[in-house]
Coordinates of C-alpha atoms and ligand atoms in Angstrom, one line a residue:
M1 CA 75.1 22.6 108.1
Y2 CA 72.4 24.9 106.3
F3 CA 69.0 24.8 108.0
G4 CA 66.3 27.0 106.6
V5 CA 63.0 27.9 105.1
D6 CA 61.4 28.9 101.8
Y7 CA 60.4 32.5 102.3
Y8 CA 58.3 34.8 100.1
P9 CA 58.8 38.3 101.7
E10 CA 56.7 39.8 98.8
H11 CA 53.6 38.2 100.3
W12 CA 53.7 40.4 103.5
D13 CA 54.1 43.9 104.5
K14 CA 57.6 45.1 105.0
N15 CA 57.1 45.8 108.5
R16 CA 56.7 42.1 109.2
W17 CA 60.1 41.2 107.7
E18 CA 62.1 42.0 110.7
I19 CA 59.8 40.0 113.1
D20 CA 60.2 37.0 110.6
A21 CA 64.0 37.2 110.5
K22 CA 64.1 37.4 114.3
L23 CA 61.8 34.4 114.7
M24 CA 63.9 32.5 112.1
S25 CA 67.1 33.3 113.8
E26 CA 65.6 32.1 117.1
A27 CA 64.8 28.9 115.5
N28 CA 68.4 28.5 114.4
I29 CA 67.6 29.1 110.8
N30 CA 70.6 30.2 108.7
V31 CA 69.4 30.1 105.1
V32 CA 66.4 31.0 103.1
R33 CA 65.3 30.6 99.5
L34 CA 63.9 33.7 98.0
A35 CA 62.6 35.1 94.7
E36 CA 61.3 32.1 93.0
F37 CA 58.0 33.0 91.2
S38 CA 58.6 36.8 91.7
W39 CA 59.3 37.9 88.1
S40 CA 56.4 40.4 88.1
K41 CA 57.9 42.2 91.1
L42 CA 61.5 42.0 89.7
E43 CA 60.8 43.2 86.1
V44 CA 57.7 45.2 86.6
S45 CA 57.4 45.9 82.9
D46 CA 59.5 45.1 79.8
N47 CA 63.1 45.8 80.7
Q48 CA 62.2 47.8 83.8
F49 CA 63.9 46.1 86.8
D50 CA 63.3 46.6 90.4
F51 CA 65.5 44.8 92.9
S52 CA 65.1 47.2 95.7
W53 CA 62.5 45.2 97.6
L54 CA 64.6 42.1 97.4
D55 CA 67.7 44.0 98.4
E56 CA 65.9 45.3 101.4
A57 CA 64.7 41.8 102.3
I58 CA 68.1 40.3 101.9
G59 CA 69.4 43.2 104.1
V60 CA 67.0 42.4 106.9
L61 CA 67.7 38.7 106.8
S62 CA 71.5 39.4 106.7
K63 CA 71.3 41.3 109.9
Y64 CA 70.4 38.0 111.4
D65 CA 73.2 36.1 109.6
I66 CA 70.7 34.3 107.3
K67 CA 72.2 33.3 103.9
I68 CA 70.2 33.4 100.7
V69 CA 69.5 30.9 97.9
L70 CA 68.1 32.9 95.0
G71 CA 65.6 31.3 92.7
T72 CA 65.3 32.4 89.1
P73 CA 61.7 33.3 88.6
T74 CA 61.0 31.8 85.3
A75 CA 58.3 29.2 86.4
A76 CA 55.8 32.1 86.7
A77 CA 56.1 34.6 83.8
P78 CA 54.2 37.9 84.3
K79 CA 51.2 39.0 82.2
W80 CA 53.0 41.8 80.4
L81 CA 55.4 39.3 79.0
M82 CA 52.8 36.6 78.1
N83 CA 50.8 39.3 76.4
K84 CA 53.7 40.1 74.2
I85 CA 54.8 36.6 73.1
N86 CA 53.1 33.4 72.2
A87 CA 54.8 31.1 74.5
Y88 CA 52.0 29.2 76.2
P89 CA 52.5 25.4 76.0
V90 CA 50.1 23.1 74.1
D91 CA 48.9 19.9 75.7
I92 CA 48.8 16.4 74.1
H93 CA 45.1 17.1 72.8
G94 CA 46.2 20.3 71.2
I95 CA 44.7 22.7 73.9
Q96 CA 46.8 25.7 74.6
K97 CA 47.3 26.6 78.3
G98 CA 46.6 30.1 79.3
F99 CA 47.7 32.5 82.0
G100 CA 46.9 32.3 85.7
T101 CA 48.9 29.3 87.2
R102 CA 52.5 28.5 86.8
R103 CA 54.8 26.7 84.4
H104 CA 52.8 28.4 81.5
Y105 CA 55.5 28.3 79.0
C106 CA 57.1 26.2 76.2
P107 CA 60.8 25.6 76.9
N108 CA 61.5 25.7 73.2
N109 CA 60.1 29.1 72.6
S110 CA 63.0 31.3 71.5
E111 CA 61.3 34.5 72.6
Y112 CA 60.6 33.0 76.1
Q113 CA 64.3 31.9 76.2
F114 CA 65.3 35.5 75.4
Y115 CA 63.3 37.0 78.2
S116 CA 64.3 34.2 80.7
K117 CA 68.0 34.8 79.9
R118 CA 67.6 38.5 80.3
I119 CA 66.0 38.4 83.8
V120 CA 68.6 35.8 84.9
C121 CA 71.3 38.0 83.6
E122 CA 70.0 41.1 85.4
M123 CA 69.6 39.2 88.7
V124 CA 73.0 37.7 88.6
K125 CA 74.7 41.0 87.6
H126 CA 72.9 42.6 90.5
Y127 CA 73.7 39.9 93.2
K128 CA 77.0 38.4 92.0
D129 CA 79.0 40.2 94.6
N130 CA 76.5 39.9 97.4
K131 CA 78.3 37.8 100.0
N132 CA 75.0 36.7 101.5
V133 CA 73.9 35.0 98.3
I134 CA 75.3 31.4 98.6
A135 CA 73.6 29.5 95.7
W136 CA 71.1 29.8 92.9
Q137 CA 68.1 27.6 92.1
I138 CA 66.9 27.4 88.6
D139 CA 63.2 27.8 87.9
N140 CA 60.9 25.4 89.9
E141 CA 60.1 21.8 89.5
F142 CA 60.8 21.2 85.9
G143 CA 58.3 18.8 84.2
G144 CA 55.6 18.4 81.6
R145 CA 55.6 18.1 77.9
C146 CA 54.7 20.6 75.2
F147 CA 53.0 19.6 71.9
C148 CA 53.1 23.0 70.1
D149 CA 54.0 23.5 66.5
N150 CA 57.3 25.0 67.5
C151 CA 58.2 21.9 69.5
K152 CA 57.3 19.8 66.3
K153 CA 59.8 21.8 64.3
E154 CA 62.5 21.5 67.0
F155 CA 61.8 17.7 67.3
Q156 CA 62.4 17.4 63.5
E157 CA 65.7 19.1 64.0
W158 CA 66.5 16.9 66.9
L159 CA 65.6 13.8 64.8
K160 CA 67.8 15.1 61.9
N161 CA 70.7 15.4 64.3
K162 CA 70.1 11.9 65.6
Y163 CA 69.4 9.9 62.4
K164 CA 71.2 12.0 59.8
N165 CA 69.0 10.8 57.0
I166 CA 65.4 9.9 56.8
D167 CA 66.0 6.2 55.7
N168 CA 67.8 5.7 59.1
L169 CA 64.8 7.0 61.0
N170 CA 62.3 4.9 58.9
S171 CA 64.3 1.8 59.6
A172 CA 64.9 2.5 63.3
W173 CA 61.1 3.2 63.9
G174 CA 59.8 0.5 61.5
T175 CA 57.6 2.9 59.7
V176 CA 57.0 0.4 57.0
F177 CA 54.2 -0.7 59.5
W178 CA 50.9 0.7 58.4
S179 CA 52.4 2.9 55.7
Q180 CA 54.1 5.3 58.1
E181 CA 57.2 5.9 56.0
Y182 CA 58.5 9.5 55.8
D183 CA 60.1 11.0 52.8
N184 CA 61.8 13.9 54.7
F185 CA 62.1 15.1 58.3
N186 CA 59.7 18.0 57.8
D187 CA 56.9 15.4 57.5
V188 CA 57.6 13.7 60.9
I189 CA 54.7 14.1 63.3
I190 CA 54.7 14.5 67.1
P191 CA 52.7 12.0 69.1
S192 CA 49.8 14.2 70.0
Y193 CA 46.1 13.1 69.9
P194 CA 46.7 9.4 70.9
A195 CA 43.5 7.5 71.5
N196 CA 44.7 6.7 75.0
E197 CA 48.0 7.0 76.6
G198 CA 48.7 3.4 77.6
F199 CA 45.7 2.0 79.1
P200 CA 43.0 0.8 78.1
A201 CA 44.7 -0.6 75.2
S202 CA 44.1 0.8 71.7
P203 CA 45.6 0.4 68.2
Y204 CA 45.2 4.2 67.7
N205 CA 48.1 5.1 70.0
H206 CA 51.4 6.1 68.2
N207 CA 54.3 4.1 67.2
P208 CA 56.3 3.3 70.5
S209 CA 59.5 4.3 68.7
L210 CA 58.1 7.7 67.9
V211 CA 56.8 8.1 71.5
L212 CA 60.1 7.2 73.1
D213 CA 62.0 9.6 70.9
Y214 CA 59.5 12.4 71.6
Y215 CA 59.8 11.9 75.4
R216 CA 63.6 12.0 75.0
F217 CA 63.3 15.2 73.0
C218 CA 61.0 16.9 75.6
S219 CA 63.4 15.9 78.4
D220 CA 66.4 17.3 76.3
S221 CA 64.6 20.5 75.7
I222 CA 64.2 21.2 79.4
V223 CA 67.9 20.2 80.0
K224 CA 68.8 22.7 77.4
Y225 CA 66.7 25.5 78.8
Q226 CA 68.1 24.9 82.3
K227 CA 71.6 24.9 80.9
M228 CA 70.9 28.3 79.1
Q229 CA 70.2 29.7 82.6
I230 CA 73.1 28.0 84.3
D231 CA 75.5 29.4 81.6
E232 CA 74.2 32.9 82.2
I233 CA 74.8 32.6 85.9
K234 CA 78.2 31.1 85.5
K235 CA 79.4 34.0 83.3
Y236 CA 79.2 36.1 86.3
T237 CA 79.7 34.0 89.4
D238 CA 81.0 30.8 90.8
Q239 CA 78.1 30.4 93.2
P240 CA 76.7 26.8 93.1
V241 CA 73.6 26.2 91.1
T242 CA 70.9 23.7 91.8
H243 CA 67.3 22.8 90.8
N244 CA 64.4 21.5 93.0
L245 CA 63.5 18.1 91.6
M246 CA 60.5 16.0 92.5
G247 CA 61.7 12.6 93.7
H248 CA 59.9 9.9 91.7
C249 CA 58.6 12.1 89.1
G250 CA 59.2 10.6 85.6
E251 CA 58.6 13.3 83.2
L252 CA 62.2 14.0 82.4
D253 CA 65.6 12.3 82.7
Y254 CA 66.8 13.4 86.0
F255 CA 70.3 11.9 85.3
D256 CA 70.6 14.3 82.4
L257 CA 69.1 17.3 84.2
G258 CA 71.6 16.7 87.1
K259 CA 74.7 16.7 85.0
D260 CA 74.8 20.5 84.6
L261 CA 73.9 21.2 88.3
D262 CA 76.5 21.7 91.1
F263 CA 74.2 19.8 93.4
V264 CA 70.8 18.3 93.4
S265 CA 68.0 19.4 95.7
W266 CA 64.5 18.2 95.9
D267 CA 61.0 18.8 97.4
C268 CA 60.1 16.2 100.0
Y269 CA 56.3 15.9 101.0
P270 CA 55.9 12.6 102.7
C271 CA 52.3 13.2 103.7
D272 CA 50.5 15.4 101.1
M273 CA 46.9 15.6 99.8
W274 CA 47.5 12.6 97.6
S275 CA 48.6 10.1 100.2
S276 CA 50.7 9.4 103.3
H277 CA 53.6 7.8 101.6
H278 CA 55.2 4.7 102.9
Y279 CA 58.4 5.7 104.6
L280 CA 60.5 3.5 102.3
D281 CA 58.9 5.2 99.3
V282 CA 60.3 8.5 100.6
S283 CA 63.7 6.8 101.4
M284 CA 63.9 5.6 97.8
A285 CA 63.2 9.0 96.5
H286 CA 66.1 10.4 98.7
D287 CA 68.3 7.6 97.4
L288 CA 67.5 8.3 93.8
M289 CA 68.2 12.1 94.4
R290 CA 71.7 11.1 95.8
G291 CA 72.1 8.6 93.0
I292 CA 71.8 11.4 90.3
K293 CA 75.1 12.7 90.9
N294 CA 76.3 10.0 93.3
K295 CA 76.6 12.9 95.6
N296 CA 74.9 14.3 98.7
F297 CA 71.9 16.7 98.0
W298 CA 69.7 19.3 99.7
V299 CA 66.1 19.2 100.6
M300 CA 64.9 22.5 99.2
E301 CA 61.3 22.0 100.3
Q302 CA 60.8 19.8 103.4
Q303 CA 57.1 19.5 104.4
S304 CA 56.4 21.4 107.6
G305 CA 52.7 21.5 108.0
P306 CA 49.5 20.1 106.8
C307 CA 49.0 20.8 103.0
G308 CA 47.1 20.6 99.9
W309 CA 45.6 22.8 97.2
Q310 CA 41.8 22.1 97.5
H311 CA 42.0 19.6 100.3
F312 CA 44.4 18.6 102.9
G313 CA 46.5 15.6 103.8
K314 CA 47.2 14.6 107.4
T315 CA 48.5 17.1 109.9
P316 CA 52.1 16.1 110.9
E317 CA 52.0 14.7 114.4
P318 CA 54.2 15.9 117.1
N319 CA 57.8 15.0 116.2
Q320 CA 56.9 13.8 112.7
I321 CA 58.6 16.8 111.0
R322 CA 61.7 15.9 113.1
L323 CA 61.4 12.3 112.0
W324 CA 61.2 13.3 108.3
T325 CA 64.1 15.7 108.7
Y326 CA 66.4 13.0 110.1
Q327 CA 65.3 10.6 107.5
S328 CA 66.4 13.1 104.8
I329 CA 69.8 13.6 106.6
A330 CA 70.2 9.8 107.0
H331 CA 69.9 9.4 103.3
G332 CA 72.3 12.1 102.3
A333 CA 70.8 15.6 102.7
D334 CA 73.5 18.2 103.5
A335 CA 70.9 20.9 104.0
I336 CA 67.2 21.1 105.0
L337 CA 64.8 24.0 104.1
Y338 CA 61.1 23.8 105.1
F339 CA 58.3 24.8 102.8
R340 CA 57.1 27.4 103.7
W341 CA 58.0 29.9 106.3
R342 CA 54.3 31.1 106.8
A343 CA 51.1 29.9 105.2
C344 CA 49.9 32.5 102.7
S345 CA 46.5 33.8 103.0
F346 CA 45.7 34.2 99.3
G347 CA 46.3 32.3 96.0
I348 CA 46.0 28.7 95.2
E349 CA 48.3 27.6 98.1
Q350 CA 46.4 29.3 101.0
Y351 CA 45.9 25.8 102.3
W352 CA 49.6 25.0 102.3
Y353 CA 50.7 25.4 105.8
G354 CA 54.3 26.0 106.8
V355 CA 56.3 26.6 109.9
L356 CA 54.0 29.3 111.0
D357 CA 50.1 29.5 110.4
H358 CA 48.4 32.4 108.6
D359 CA 48.4 34.5 111.8
G360 CA 52.2 34.3 111.9
I361 CA 52.2 33.1 115.5
P362 CA 54.8 30.4 116.4
R363 CA 53.2 27.3 117.7
R364 CA 53.9 23.5 117.9
R365 CA 55.4 23.1 114.6
Y366 CA 57.7 26.2 115.0
K367 CA 58.9 24.9 118.4
E368 CA 59.7 21.4 116.9
I369 CA 61.7 23.0 114.0
Q370 CA 63.4 25.2 116.6
K371 CA 64.4 22.1 118.5
I372 CA 65.7 20.4 115.4
G373 CA 67.7 23.6 114.6
K374 CA 69.3 23.4 118.0
E375 CA 70.2 19.7 117.5
L376 CA 71.7 20.3 114.1
K377 CA 73.7 23.2 115.5
E378 CA 75.3 20.7 117.7
Y379 CA 75.5 17.7 115.3
G380 CA 75.0 19.0 111.8
D381 CA 78.6 19.7 111.0
L382 CA 79.5 16.1 112.0
L383 CA 76.9 14.8 109.7
E384 CA 77.3 17.1 106.8
G385 CA 79.2 15.5 103.9
S386 CA 79.1 12.0 105.5
Q387 CA 78.7 9.3 102.9
N388 CA 76.2 6.5 102.3
I389 CA 78.4 3.8 101.0
N390 CA 76.3 0.9 99.8
D391 CA 76.9 -2.6 98.2
I392 CA 73.7 -2.7 96.3
A393 CA 72.6 -0.5 93.3
I394 CA 69.1 -0.6 91.8
I395 CA 69.2 0.8 88.4
K396 CA 66.5 3.3 87.3
S397 CA 66.3 4.2 83.6
Y398 CA 64.1 6.9 82.2
D399 CA 64.3 5.3 78.8
N400 CA 63.0 2.2 80.3
L401 CA 60.3 3.9 82.3
W402 CA 59.0 5.7 79.1
S403 CA 59.1 2.4 77.0
H404 CA 57.1 0.6 79.8
T405 CA 54.6 3.5 79.9
A406 CA 54.0 3.4 76.2
Q407 CA 53.4 -0.3 76.5
K408 CA 52.7 -1.8 79.9
H409 CA 53.0 -5.5 78.9
N410 CA 50.3 -6.3 81.5
W411 CA 47.7 -3.7 82.6
Q412 CA 48.8 -4.3 86.3
F413 CA 52.6 -3.6 85.5
D414 CA 54.1 -0.3 86.6
Y415 CA 57.8 0.1 86.2
T416 CA 58.2 2.6 89.2
N417 CA 56.2 0.4 91.5
Y418 CA 58.3 -2.7 90.4
L419 CA 61.5 -0.9 91.2
M420 CA 60.0 0.1 94.5
S421 CA 59.2 -3.6 95.3
W422 CA 62.9 -4.4 94.9
Y423 CA 63.8 -1.4 97.0
F424 CA 61.4 -2.5 99.8
G425 CA 62.7 -6.0 99.6
F426 CA 66.3 -5.0 100.2
A427 CA 65.6 -2.1 102.6
K428 CA 63.5 -4.1 104.9
N429 CA 66.7 -6.4 105.3
N430 CA 68.4 -3.4 106.8
V431 CA 70.9 -3.0 103.9
G432 CA 71.7 0.4 102.3
I433 CA 70.8 0.9 98.6
D434 CA 71.9 3.3 95.9
V435 CA 69.3 4.1 93.3
T436 CA 71.3 5.2 90.3
S437 CA 71.7 5.1 86.5
N438 CA 72.9 2.4 84.1
N439 CA 75.9 4.7 83.3
A440 CA 77.1 4.5 86.9
D441 CA 80.4 2.7 87.7
F442 CA 79.2 -0.8 88.6
S443 CA 82.5 -1.8 90.0
K444 CA 82.0 -0.4 93.4
Y445 CA 78.8 -2.6 94.0
K446 CA 78.5 -6.2 95.0
I447 CA 75.0 -6.4 93.4
V448 CA 73.5 -4.4 90.6
C449 CA 69.8 -4.9 90.2
L450 CA 68.3 -4.2 86.8
P451 CA 64.5 -4.6 87.2
A452 CA 62.6 -5.0 83.9
F453 CA 65.5 -3.6 81.9
N454 CA 64.0 -4.0 78.5
L455 CA 65.8 -1.7 76.2
V456 CA 69.3 -3.1 75.7
S457 CA 72.2 -2.2 73.5
K458 CA 75.1 -4.4 72.9
E459 CA 77.4 -1.9 74.6
F460 CA 75.3 -2.0 77.8
A461 CA 75.2 -5.8 77.7
D462 CA 79.1 -5.9 77.4
K463 CA 79.4 -3.5 80.3
C464 CA 77.3 -6.0 82.4
K465 CA 79.4 -8.9 81.1
F466 CA 82.5 -7.2 82.1
Y467 CA 81.2 -6.5 85.6
V468 CA 80.1 -10.1 86.1
E469 CA 83.2 -11.6 84.6
N470 CA 85.1 -9.7 87.2
G471 CA 83.0 -10.9 90.2
G472 CA 80.0 -8.7 90.3
T473 CA 76.4 -10.0 90.8
I474 CA 73.6 -8.9 88.5
I475 CA 69.9 -9.4 89.0
L476 CA 67.8 -9.6 85.9
T477 CA 64.1 -10.0 85.7
F478 CA 61.3 -10.7 83.3
R479 CA 60.8 -8.1 80.6
S480 CA 64.6 -7.7 80.2
G481 CA 66.6 -7.6 77.1
I482 CA 63.4 -7.8 74.9
K483 CA 63.8 -4.6 73.0
N484 CA 66.5 -2.5 71.3
E485 CA 67.1 1.1 72.2
D486 CA 64.6 2.3 69.4
N487 CA 61.9 0.6 71.4
S488 CA 61.3 -2.2 68.9
M489 CA 61.4 -5.9 69.8
T490 CA 64.7 -7.8 69.4
E491 CA 64.7 -10.7 67.0
Q492 CA 67.2 -12.4 69.2
I493 CA 66.3 -15.4 71.4
L494 CA 65.1 -13.8 74.8
P495 CA 66.4 -12.4 76.9
G496 CA 68.3 -11.0 74.0
Y497 CA 71.8 -9.7 74.7
F498 CA 71.4 -10.9 78.4
R499 CA 70.9 -14.6 77.3
E500 CA 74.4 -15.8 77.7
L501 CA 74.8 -13.9 81.0
A502 CA 71.6 -15.3 82.5
G503 CA 72.2 -18.7 81.2
V504 CA 68.4 -19.1 80.5
T505 CA 66.2 -19.1 77.4
V506 CA 62.8 -17.5 77.7
E507 CA 60.7 -20.0 75.7
E508 CA 57.3 -18.2 76.2
F509 CA 55.5 -16.2 78.8
D510 CA 52.3 -16.0 80.7
S511 CA 50.7 -12.6 81.3
L512 CA 48.5 -13.2 84.2
R513 CA 44.9 -11.7 84.5
D514 CA 41.4 -12.7 85.4
G515 CA 42.6 -13.2 89.1
I516 CA 45.0 -16.0 87.9
T517 CA 48.1 -16.3 90.1
N518 CA 50.9 -18.7 90.3
E519 CA 52.7 -20.2 93.2
I520 CA 56.5 -20.2 93.4
K521 CA 58.4 -22.6 95.7
G522 CA 62.1 -23.2 96.2
K523 CA 65.2 -22.5 98.1
F524 CA 64.2 -19.0 99.3
G525 CA 60.8 -20.1 100.4
H526 CA 57.5 -19.6 98.6
G527 CA 55.7 -16.7 96.9
K528 CA 53.0 -15.7 94.5
A529 CA 53.2 -14.2 91.1
K530 CA 50.2 -12.1 89.9
I531 CA 51.4 -10.1 86.9
W532 CA 53.9 -12.0 84.8
C533 CA 55.6 -15.4 84.5
D534 CA 58.4 -16.0 81.9
V535 CA 58.5 -19.8 80.9
V536 CA 62.2 -20.4 80.8
S537 CA 64.5 -23.3 80.3
T538 CA 68.0 -23.4 81.7
D539 CA 71.1 -23.4 79.5
T540 CA 73.9 -23.1 82.1
A541 CA 71.9 -21.6 85.0
E542 CA 71.0 -23.5 88.3
L543 CA 67.5 -23.6 89.6
I544 CA 66.5 -21.7 92.9
S545 CA 62.8 -21.9 92.6
E546 CA 60.1 -23.3 90.3
Y547 CA 56.5 -22.6 89.5
A548 CA 53.9 -24.8 91.3
D549 CA 51.0 -24.2 88.9
R550 CA 49.9 -23.6 85.3
F551 CA 51.0 -25.5 82.1
Y552 CA 54.6 -24.7 83.0
K553 CA 54.4 -26.3 86.4
N554 CA 57.8 -27.4 87.8
T555 CA 59.8 -25.2 85.4
P556 CA 62.3 -22.5 86.7
A557 CA 60.9 -19.4 88.2
I558 CA 64.2 -18.2 89.7
T559 CA 67.7 -19.3 88.6
V560 CA 71.3 -18.3 89.2
N561 CA 74.1 -18.5 86.6
H562 CA 77.8 -18.6 87.5
Y563 CA 79.6 -16.5 84.8
G564 CA 83.4 -15.6 85.0
K565 CA 84.0 -14.8 88.7
G566 CA 80.4 -13.5 89.2
K567 CA 76.8 -14.5 89.1
V568 CA 73.5 -13.6 87.4
Y569 CA 70.2 -14.2 89.0
Y570 CA 67.2 -14.3 86.6
I571 CA 63.9 -13.7 88.3
A572 CA 61.1 -14.8 85.8
C573 CA 58.1 -13.6 87.6
D574 CA 56.8 -10.8 89.8
L575 CA 56.6 -11.7 93.6
D576 CA 54.4 -10.6 96.5
D577 CA 56.0 -8.3 99.1
D578 CA 56.8 -11.0 101.6
A579 CA 58.4 -13.3 99.0
M580 CA 60.4 -10.4 97.7
Y581 CA 61.7 -9.7 101.3
R582 CA 62.6 -13.4 101.5
L583 CA 64.3 -13.5 98.1
C584 CA 66.3 -10.4 99.0
S585 CA 67.4 -11.9 102.3
Y586 CA 68.4 -15.0 100.4
I587 CA 70.5 -13.1 97.9
I588 CA 72.1 -10.8 100.5
A589 CA 73.1 -13.9 102.4
N590 CA 74.6 -15.6 99.3
E591 CA 76.5 -12.5 98.4
S592 CA 77.8 -12.0 102.0
I593 CA 76.3 -8.5 102.5
E594 CA 76.1 -7.5 106.1
P595 CA 72.9 -5.8 107.3
I596 CA 73.4 -2.5 109.0
I597 CA 71.8 -3.8 112.1
D598 CA 70.7 -7.4 112.6
E599 CA 67.4 -6.8 114.3
K600 CA 64.5 -6.2 111.7
I601 CA 61.6 -4.5 113.1
D602 CA 58.7 -3.6 111.0
G603 CA 58.5 0.1 110.5
V604 CA 62.1 0.8 111.6
E605 CA 64.7 1.7 109.0
A606 CA 68.3 1.3 109.6
I607 CA 70.9 3.6 107.7
K608 CA 74.6 4.1 108.1
R609 CA 76.8 7.0 107.0
I610 CA 80.5 7.4 107.2
K611 CA 82.8 10.3 107.6
N612 CA 86.5 10.4 108.4
N613 CA 86.3 6.8 109.4
D614 CA 83.5 7.5 111.9
E615 CA 80.3 5.7 111.5
Y616 CA 76.9 7.3 112.1
Y617 CA 73.8 5.1 112.6
F618 CA 70.3 6.2 112.0
A619 CA 67.2 4.2 113.2
Ligands
GAL1 C1 56.2 22.4 95.5 C2 56.6 23.6 94.8 C3 56.3 24.8 95.6 C4 54.9 24.7 96.2 C5 54.8 23.5 97.0 C6 53.5 23.3 97.7 O1 56.0 21.3 94.7 O2 57.9 23.7 94.5 O3 56.4 25.9 94.8 O4 54.1 24.8 95.1 O5 55.1 22.4 96.2 O6 52.5 23.3 96.7

């Protein structure tokens, strides 16, 4: 199993490299990621390449049998290049970003693409036969959206390709509303300068159909930029290619981004300057990373010290790094690399501590990592490649995320948090969960949970029907089936394409605010809604729970419909955490899903992995 660190030899004097390599090797480290962000050292001026320092660093590390993942350096373009081309991105308010941080480029800039391709090409030609290089990482943590004039032009092309003629676009977006009709694609705007993105509410935000297509376009632009680099690498070598993703980040469609990668890796910071994340929040991010390709992944940056840019999060306590490491492995990590080997004494990340402190002296965290390395030397190969085989899938959709972000329904509603409340409900019952895409093969699951799946096509509804007819169980919730894929409301009776499956009709709804809540009581126990209640009547569904309050008192809050050989639950309202836990217990029991371990202890997570018929249990 690969066990390593993210290392930036260019930040230290050469005579330190050997000491570092020796310390790494004594900590059982066998892989490092190098070169990410080092463009100015690799291409010192236009077309003048210098790989000598990197060769030397790789040489020193190789003496200690340490393998290399090479990062392409395109997340931090050098000044000479940015002086030459106008590739700085423009933000939503029209302000152009300048030099001096990172990610200061527009992915649609053709000149930037040219220079990116050239540095990648030179790197791969130089390292393709180096036996110590085992994989490539493209760029760093893709994200963000650009609103420059060039993106506008590219967006218009993207729209032409999608809608073929302008009438189709006008009708899909409903541009007749407020005289927004376009005569040709060259007139179409990009959604910059909204009054407010989402909240507080305003009529001066853009058409939600335009916003959704623009977000899709921005995501596609990054996927295309990444593919350009991957294709360049693949011309010369078969070494696998990855990118370091960011867990719950919602700025681009990770399922699309993952398609061109050989494996997914991600950067896991359970306790950063923003918060100490709940352990299940981290677990869910791991499960999503596994769900992108339905395949094991790497943790390319595992937190290894206290960290923050301007202020710190909490210092990891003794054995906490070890706990995080095993949590990653439990959820499908086949390799762990810690960020970073040694804290850097300059730059914006000088507060970002790693395995070693600024003085380079091995202390508590080094010793802990050394111990993990020793354990993984013994058990790593047993665990590597083992599978998390789960009965439950929670479906995440970036289109749905972006639609819910453009219009929140209720100011307290947050799609990512709502998905998380389902994840927590199931996970606290000690059952394993896959977090994956609506394009996944549903037939391998007993339960497919589609929280707030609002954008629905007939094809997707048919896929769901087929799955349920053949014995699957689907969980649908409020705010499902209300829109088409263009982000416009359906004119069907709600929940639209899901109505026959759910066996209910949504007659009206109650968006809760002003501190108003509603009690729910029924077969699974009781609970409280505080965001949203659909008022439903049953067509063919049976009642599980009903509302105890409001003008729709005693009407259904939770139902189940038998359809074909399967079942569809309809959850008409949000629920507090305890109720969610109880509802998940009720559903799991009804669907005969066995918990991984029976005993449920608050704060203890149970995960099972399987390899060659052997079962590995993690608590
Ligand atoms: C990650 C990033 C690293 C480093 C780290 C600590 O998000 O990939 O390059 O910035 O955070 O800030």
